[in-house]
PDB file of C-alpha atoms in Angstrom:
ATOM      1  CA  UNK A  11      16.232   3.681  14.929  1.00  0.00           C
ATOM      2  CA  UNK A  12      14.793   0.833  12.877  1.00  0.00           C
ATOM      3  CA  UNK A  13      14.489   3.065   9.709  1.00  0.00           C
ATOM      4  CA  UNK A  14      17.737   2.236   8.056  1.00  0.00           C
ATOM      5  CA  UNK A  15      16.695  -1.791   8.817  1.00  0.00           C
ATOM      6  CA  UNK A  16      13.354  -1.146   7.757  1.00  0.00           C
ATOM      7  CA  UNK A  17      13.938   0.799   4.616  1.00  0.00           C
ATOM      8  CA  UNK A  18      15.881  -2.578   3.352  1.00  0.00           C
ATOM      9  CA  UNK A  19      12.901  -4.790   3.524  1.00  0.00           C
ATOM     10  CA  UNK A  20      10.692  -4.282   0.339  1.00  0.00           C
ATOM     11  CA  UNK A  21      14.023  -3.850  -1.647  1.00  0.00           C
ATOM     12  CA  UNK A  22      15.732  -6.903   0.256  1.00  0.00           C
ATOM     13  CA  UNK A  23      12.687  -8.973  -1.363  1.00  0.00           C
ATOM     14  CA  UNK A  24      13.969  -7.963  -4.940  1.00  0.00           C
ATOM     15  CA  UNK A  25      17.650  -8.795  -4.158  1.00  0.00           C
ATOM     16  CA  UNK A  26      16.599 -12.359  -2.954  1.00  0.00           C
ATOM     17  CA  UNK A  27      14.742 -13.064  -5.914  1.00  0.00           C
ATOM     18  CA  UNK A  28      17.308 -12.046  -8.580  1.00  0.00           C
ATOM     19  CA  UNK A  29      19.987 -13.216  -6.503  1.00  0.00           C
ATOM     20  CA  UNK A  30      21.746  -9.734  -6.965  1.00  0.00           C
ATOM     21  CA  UNK A  31      23.404  -8.183  -3.574  1.00  0.00           C
ATOM     22  CA  UNK A  32      24.110  -4.337  -2.794  1.00  0.00           C
ATOM     23  CA  UNK A  33      26.537  -2.638  -0.506  1.00  0.00           C
ATOM     24  CA  UNK A  34      24.110  -2.861   2.248  1.00  0.00           C
ATOM     25  CA  UNK A  35      23.697  -6.680   1.916  1.00  0.00           C
ATOM     26  CA  UNK A  36      26.589  -8.719   2.677  1.00  0.00           C
ATOM     27  CA  UNK A  37      24.998 -12.130   1.119  1.00  0.00           C
ATOM     28  CA  UNK A  38      21.804 -12.842  -0.343  1.00  0.00           C
ATOM     29  CA  UNK A  39      19.435 -14.348   1.933  1.00  0.00           C
ATOM     30  CA  UNK A  40      17.796 -17.472   1.593  1.00  0.00           C
ATOM     31  CA  UNK A  41      13.560 -17.642   1.824  1.00  0.00           C
ATOM     32  CA  UNK A  42      13.844 -19.103   5.481  1.00  0.00           C
ATOM     33  CA  UNK A  43      16.404 -16.446   6.225  1.00  0.00           C
ATOM     34  CA  UNK A  44      14.357 -13.796   4.819  1.00  0.00           C
ATOM     35  CA  UNK A  45      11.153 -15.028   6.943  1.00  0.00           C
ATOM     36  CA  UNK A  46      13.225 -15.043  10.050  1.00  0.00           C
ATOM     37  CA  UNK A  47      14.701 -11.755   9.535  1.00  0.00           C
ATOM     38  CA  UNK A  48      11.325 -10.315   9.333  1.00  0.00           C
ATOM     39  CA  UNK A  49      10.183 -12.112  12.462  1.00  0.00           C
ATOM     40  CA  UNK A  50      13.325 -10.813  14.585  1.00  0.00           C
ATOM     41  CA  UNK A  51      12.479  -7.338  13.460  1.00  0.00           C
ATOM     42  CA  UNK A  52       8.829  -7.388  14.437  1.00  0.00           C
ATOM     43  CA  UNK A  53       9.605  -9.157  17.899  1.00  0.00           C
ATOM     44  CA  UNK A  54      12.457  -6.894  18.465  1.00  0.00           C
ATOM     45  CA  UNK A  55      10.226  -3.877  18.144  1.00  0.00           C
ATOM     46  CA  UNK A  56       7.824  -5.074  20.118  1.00  0.00           C
ATOM     47  CA  UNK A  57      10.038  -5.585  22.887  1.00  0.00           C
ATOM     48  CA  UNK A  58      11.938  -2.360  22.610  1.00  0.00           C
ATOM     49  CA  UNK A  59       8.012  -0.616  22.423  1.00  0.00           C
ATOM     50  CA  UNK A  60       7.444  -2.425  25.938  1.00  0.00           C
ATOM     51  CA  UNK A  61      10.977  -1.854  27.552  1.00  0.00           C
ATOM     52  CA  UNK A  62      10.563   2.045  26.676  1.00  0.00           C
ATOM     53  CA  UNK A  63       7.073   2.224  28.278  1.00  0.00           C
ATOM     54  CA  UNK A  64       8.564   0.604  31.561  1.00  0.00           C
ATOM     55  CA  UNK A  65      11.357   3.030  31.471  1.00  0.00           C
ATOM     56  CA  UNK A  66       9.043   5.783  30.488  1.00  0.00           C
ATOM     57  CA  UNK A  67       6.760   5.094  33.700  1.00  0.00           C
ATOM     58  CA  UNK A  68       9.646   4.880  35.978  1.00  0.00           C
ATOM     59  CA  UNK A  69      11.206   8.126  35.267  1.00  0.00           C
ATOM     60  CA  UNK A  70       7.968   9.992  35.195  1.00  0.00           C
ATOM     61  CA  UNK A  71       9.263  12.719  32.812  1.00  0.00           C
ATOM     62  CA  UNK A  72       6.388  14.615  31.304  1.00  0.00           C
ATOM     63  CA  UNK A  73       8.098  15.896  28.212  1.00  0.00           C
ATOM     64  CA  UNK A  74      10.392  12.726  27.401  1.00  0.00           C
ATOM     65  CA  UNK A  75       7.144  10.410  27.980  1.00  0.00           C
ATOM     66  CA  UNK A  76       5.536  12.790  25.191  1.00  0.00           C
ATOM     67  CA  UNK A  77       8.462  12.393  22.867  1.00  0.00           C
ATOM     68  CA  UNK A  78       9.159   8.446  23.592  1.00  0.00           C
ATOM     69  CA  UNK A  79       5.211   7.998  22.610  1.00  0.00           C
ATOM     70  CA  UNK A  80       5.344   9.983  19.700  1.00  0.00           C
ATOM     71  CA  UNK A  81       8.404   8.028  18.644  1.00  0.00           C
ATOM     72  CA  UNK A  82       6.853   4.798  19.528  1.00  0.00           C
ATOM     73  CA  UNK A  83       3.752   5.634  17.864  1.00  0.00           C
ATOM     74  CA  UNK A  84       5.694   6.165  14.481  1.00  0.00           C
ATOM     75  CA  UNK A  85       7.672   2.959  15.079  1.00  0.00           C
ATOM     76  CA  UNK A  86       4.613   1.106  15.684  1.00  0.00           C
ATOM     77  CA  UNK A  87       2.766   2.453  12.259  1.00  0.00           C
ATOM     78  CA  UNK A  88       6.233   1.559  10.505  1.00  0.00           C
ATOM     79  CA  UNK A  89       6.179  -1.650  11.579  1.00  0.00           C
ATOM     80  CA  UNK A  90       2.702  -2.410  10.825  1.00  0.00           C
ATOM     81  CA  UNK A  91       3.536  -1.010   7.155  1.00  0.00           C
ATOM     82  CA  UNK A  92       6.325  -3.721   7.182  1.00  0.00           C
ATOM     83  CA  UNK A  93       4.044  -6.617   8.255  1.00  0.00           C
ATOM     84  CA  UNK A  94       1.836  -5.444   5.445  1.00  0.00           C
ATOM     85  CA  UNK A  95       4.695  -5.495   2.779  1.00  0.00           C
ATOM     86  CA  UNK A  96       5.337  -9.093   4.319  1.00  0.00           C
ATOM     87  CA  UNK A  97       1.833 -10.474   3.871  1.00  0.00           C
ATOM     88  CA  UNK A  98       1.408  -9.039   0.371  1.00  0.00           C
ATOM     89  CA  UNK A  99       4.777 -10.742  -0.396  1.00  0.00           C
ATOM     90  CA  UNK A 100       3.644 -13.936   0.902  1.00  0.00           C
ATOM     91  CA  UNK A 101       0.239 -13.828  -0.283  1.00  0.00           C
ATOM     92  CA  UNK A 102      -1.296 -13.873   3.112  1.00  0.00           C
ATOM     93  CA  UNK A 103      -4.734 -12.079   2.395  1.00  0.00           C
ATOM     94  CA  UNK A 104      -5.779 -12.853   5.810  1.00  0.00           C
ATOM     95  CA  UNK A 105      -3.173 -10.910   7.224  1.00  0.00           C
ATOM     96  CA  UNK A 106      -3.485  -8.164   4.912  1.00  0.00           C
ATOM     97  CA  UNK A 107      -7.318  -8.168   5.805  1.00  0.00           C
ATOM     98  CA  UNK A 108      -6.415  -8.082   9.700  1.00  0.00           C
ATOM     99  CA  UNK A 109      -3.995  -5.073   8.976  1.00  0.00           C
ATOM    100  CA  UNK A 110      -6.171  -2.802   6.714  1.00  0.00           C
ATOM    101  CA  UNK A 111      -9.366  -3.621   9.012  1.00  0.00           C
ATOM    102  CA  UNK A 112      -6.772  -1.776  11.672  1.00  0.00           C
ATOM    103  CA  UNK A 113      -6.225   1.105   9.752  1.00  0.00           C
ATOM    104  CA  UNK A 114      -2.858   0.617   8.472  1.00  0.00           C
ATOM    105  CA  UNK A 115      -1.916   2.579   5.358  1.00  0.00           C
ATOM    106  CA  UNK A 116      -2.616   0.130   2.457  1.00  0.00           C
ATOM    107  CA  UNK A 117      -0.474   2.317   0.343  1.00  0.00           C
ATOM    108  CA  UNK A 118       2.725   2.276   2.965  1.00  0.00           C
ATOM    109  CA  UNK A 119       6.114   2.797   1.175  1.00  0.00           C
ATOM    110  CA  UNK A 120       9.276   1.927   2.595  1.00  0.00           C
ATOM    111  CA  UNK A 121      12.210   4.283   1.796  1.00  0.00           C
ATOM    112  CA  UNK A 122      13.006   2.334  -1.741  1.00  0.00           C
ATOM    113  CA  UNK A 123       9.027   3.242  -2.207  1.00  0.00           C
ATOM    114  CA  UNK A 124       7.662  -0.302  -2.461  1.00  0.00           C
ATOM    115  CA  UNK A 125       4.011  -0.679  -1.648  1.00  0.00           C
ATOM    116  CA  UNK A 126       2.100  -3.858  -0.733  1.00  0.00           C
ATOM    117  CA  UNK A 127       0.756  -3.902  -4.439  1.00  0.00           C
ATOM    118  CA  UNK A 128       4.414  -4.007  -5.658  1.00  0.00           C
ATOM    119  CA  UNK A 129       5.530  -6.928  -3.322  1.00  0.00           C
ATOM    120  CA  UNK A 130       2.495  -8.817  -4.385  1.00  0.00           C
ATOM    121  CA  UNK A 131       3.335  -8.146  -8.207  1.00  0.00           C
ATOM    122  CA  UNK A 132       6.836  -9.216  -7.715  1.00  0.00           C
ATOM    123  CA  UNK A 133       5.896 -12.432  -5.958  1.00  0.00           C
ATOM    124  CA  UNK A 134       3.230 -13.612  -8.276  1.00  0.00           C
ATOM    125  CA  UNK A 135       0.409 -13.245  -5.258  1.00  0.00           C
ATOM    126  CA  UNK A 136      -2.434 -12.512  -7.527  1.00  0.00           C
ATOM    127  CA  UNK A 137      -5.238 -12.971  -4.782  1.00  0.00           C
ATOM    128  CA  UNK A 138      -3.595 -11.094  -2.375  1.00  0.00           C
ATOM    129  CA  UNK A 139      -3.265  -8.266  -5.478  1.00  0.00           C
ATOM    130  CA  UNK A 140      -7.004  -8.263  -6.271  1.00  0.00           C
ATOM    131  CA  UNK A 141      -7.816  -7.953  -2.378  1.00  0.00           C
ATOM    132  CA  UNK A 142      -5.327  -4.722  -2.171  1.00  0.00           C
ATOM    133  CA  UNK A 143      -6.732  -3.172  -5.340  1.00  0.00           C
ATOM    134  CA  UNK A 144     -10.484  -4.181  -4.643  1.00  0.00           C
ATOM    135  CA  UNK A 145      -9.884  -1.897  -1.020  1.00  0.00           C
ATOM    136  CA  UNK A 146      -8.237   1.175  -2.892  1.00  0.00           C
ATOM    137  CA  UNK A 147      -4.404   0.428  -3.035  1.00  0.00           C
ATOM    138  CA  UNK A 148      -3.170   2.651  -5.923  1.00  0.00           C
ATOM    139  CA  UNK A 149      -0.457   1.475  -8.333  1.00  0.00           C
ATOM    140  CA  UNK A 150      -0.773   3.789 -11.646  1.00  0.00           C
ATOM    141  CA  UNK A 151       1.652   6.395 -11.339  1.00  0.00           C
ATOM    142  CA  UNK A 152       3.345   4.700  -8.366  1.00  0.00           C
ATOM    143  CA  UNK A 153       6.797   3.811  -8.883  1.00  0.00           C
ATOM    144  CA  UNK A 154      10.089   3.081  -6.956  1.00  0.00           C
ATOM    145  CA  UNK A 155      13.086   4.732  -6.635  1.00  0.00           C
ATOM    146  CA  UNK A 156      14.415   3.107  -9.943  1.00  0.00           C
ATOM    147  CA  UNK A 157      11.206   4.361 -11.676  1.00  0.00           C
ATOM    148  CA  UNK A 158       9.360   0.777 -11.755  1.00  0.00           C
ATOM    149  CA  UNK A 159       5.694   0.484 -11.171  1.00  0.00           C
ATOM    150  CA  UNK A 160       3.786  -2.589 -10.308  1.00  0.00           C
ATOM    151  CA  UNK A 161       3.494  -3.559 -13.930  1.00  0.00           C
ATOM    152  CA  UNK A 162       7.091  -3.424 -14.455  1.00  0.00           C
ATOM    153  CA  UNK A 163       8.037  -5.609 -11.696  1.00  0.00           C
ATOM    154  CA  UNK A 164       5.442  -8.310 -12.714  1.00  0.00           C
ATOM    155  CA  UNK A 165       6.917  -8.400 -16.236  1.00  0.00           C
ATOM    156  CA  UNK A 166      10.233  -8.505 -14.908  1.00  0.00           C
ATOM    157  CA  UNK A 167       9.485 -11.385 -12.528  1.00  0.00           C
ATOM    158  CA  UNK A 168       7.590 -13.201 -15.590  1.00  0.00           C
ATOM    159  CA  UNK A 169       4.059 -13.127 -13.910  1.00  0.00           C
ATOM    160  CA  UNK A 170       1.602 -12.842 -16.545  1.00  0.00           C
ATOM    161  CA  UNK A 171      -1.183 -13.645 -14.713  1.00  0.00           C
ATOM    162  CA  UNK A 172      -0.750 -10.683 -12.115  1.00  0.00           C
ATOM    163  CA  UNK A 173       0.038  -8.393 -15.186  1.00  0.00           C
ATOM    164  CA  UNK A 174      -3.107  -9.363 -16.499  1.00  0.00           C
ATOM    165  CA  UNK A 175      -4.864  -8.460 -13.634  1.00  0.00           C
ATOM    166  CA  UNK A 176      -3.369  -5.055 -13.210  1.00  0.00           C
ATOM    167  CA  UNK A 177      -3.941  -4.466 -16.707  1.00  0.00           C
ATOM    168  CA  UNK A 178      -7.630  -5.417 -16.384  1.00  0.00           C
ATOM    169  CA  UNK A 179      -8.094  -3.329 -13.350  1.00  0.00           C
ATOM    170  CA  UNK A 180      -6.903  -0.507 -14.846  1.00  0.00           C
ATOM    171  CA  UNK A 181      -9.210  -0.772 -17.817  1.00  0.00           C
ATOM    172  CA  UNK A 182     -12.017  -1.412 -15.520  1.00  0.00           C
ATOM    173  CA  UNK A 183     -11.311   1.499 -13.419  1.00  0.00           C
ATOM    174  CA  UNK A 184     -11.191   3.354 -16.699  1.00  0.00           C
ATOM    175  CA  UNK A 185     -14.495   2.165 -18.272  1.00  0.00           C
ATOM    176  CA  UNK A 186     -16.299   2.765 -14.874  1.00  0.00           C
ATOM    177  CA  UNK A 187     -14.913   6.293 -14.909  1.00  0.00           C
ATOM    178  CA  UNK A 188     -16.046   6.967 -18.562  1.00  0.00           C
ATOM    179  CA  UNK A 189     -19.416   5.189 -17.817  1.00  0.00           C
ATOM    180  CA  UNK A 190     -20.090   7.763 -14.530  1.00  0.00           C
ATOM    181  CA  UNK A 191     -19.051  10.753 -16.446  1.00  0.00           C
ATOM    182  CA  UNK A 192     -21.468   9.686 -19.416  1.00  0.00           C
ATOM    183  CA  UNK A 193     -24.483   9.144 -17.059  1.00  0.00           C
ATOM    184  CA  UNK A 194     -23.276  12.636 -15.137  1.00  0.00           C
ATOM    185  CA  UNK A 195     -23.803  14.627 -18.480  1.00  0.00           C
ATOM    186  CA  UNK A 196     -26.966  12.846 -19.073  1.00  0.00           C
ATOM    187  CA  UNK A 197     -28.341  13.809 -15.744  1.00  0.00           C
ATOM    188  CA  UNK A 198     -26.948  17.249 -16.415  1.00  0.00           C
ATOM    189  CA  UNK A 199     -28.476  17.561 -19.683  1.00  0.00           C
ATOM    190  CA  UNK A 200     -31.740  16.244 -18.421  1.00  0.00           C
ATOM    191  CA  UNK A 201     -31.921  18.909 -15.856  1.00  0.00           C
ATOM    192  CA  UNK A 202     -31.134  21.625 -18.337  1.00  0.00           C
ATOM    193  CA  UNK A 203     -33.722  20.634 -20.742  1.00  0.00           C
ATOM    194  CA  UNK A 204     -36.340  20.536 -17.580  1.00  0.00           C
ATOM    195  CA  UNK A 205     -35.319  24.281 -16.700  1.00  0.00           C
ATOM    196  CA  UNK A 206     -35.912  25.217 -20.263  1.00  0.00           C
ATOM    197  CA  UNK A 207     -39.451  23.541 -20.335  1.00  0.00           C
ATOM    198  CA  UNK A 208     -40.321  25.230 -17.222  1.00  0.00           C
ATOM    199  CA  UNK A 209     -39.286  28.693 -18.065  1.00  0.00           C
ATOM    200  CA  UNK A 210     -41.067  28.387 -21.352  1.00  0.00           C
ATOM    201  CA  UNK A 211     -44.240  27.274 -19.589  1.00  0.00           C
ATOM    202  CA  UNK A 212     -43.857  30.357 -17.491  1.00  0.00           C
ATOM    203  CA  UNK A 213     -43.161  32.301 -20.078  1.00  0.00           C
ATOM    204  CA  UNK A 214     -46.602  31.268 -22.244  1.00  0.00           C
ATOM    205  CA  UNK A 215     -48.370  31.917 -18.727  1.00  0.00           C
ATOM    206  CA  UNK A 216     -47.092  35.211 -18.345  1.00  0.00           C
ATOM    207  CA  UNK A 217     -47.770  36.232 -21.896  1.00  0.00           C
TER     208      UNK A 217
END
């Protein structure tokens, strides 16, 4: 079961940067060890998927095959979400773009509720963060298990440019929403005014 391992991934990024450890982390990993950890996990998942498919064909068990396919599909989605978090942490915009194009959930969360936006914010990857936000990634109201959002993580890590990007994006979105609301009200007012004028003309013709 990969879930306990996958649950450690985004949280371990925070542990690596802060030099802290937890009951689940025996020692603090180096950057190279973290990279190796990701690669081994993804490779192991790929090998396991292939092995399970081969076993499934050999046994020819219909219901078991269906259950395995469901399990494999869930594992595949989880591993792709994991790759998205890794790409965001490393600032790999091309990798993020490829995964998003393939339909990976841009708001994927692990067990600690970390998202790609959080990973990019914590590691100071402004370009990756901008790409994620421009493609619909959410951050307002999205918090991890400790109640921290992307803004909090950027502040803790000291990434002022990332923090500014988040705040500016929020203000820009708010301004756009307000502008759209005013425009809609203007059109609505014009519509009702036009209806009143038409009614008055009809009344004049009849009388």
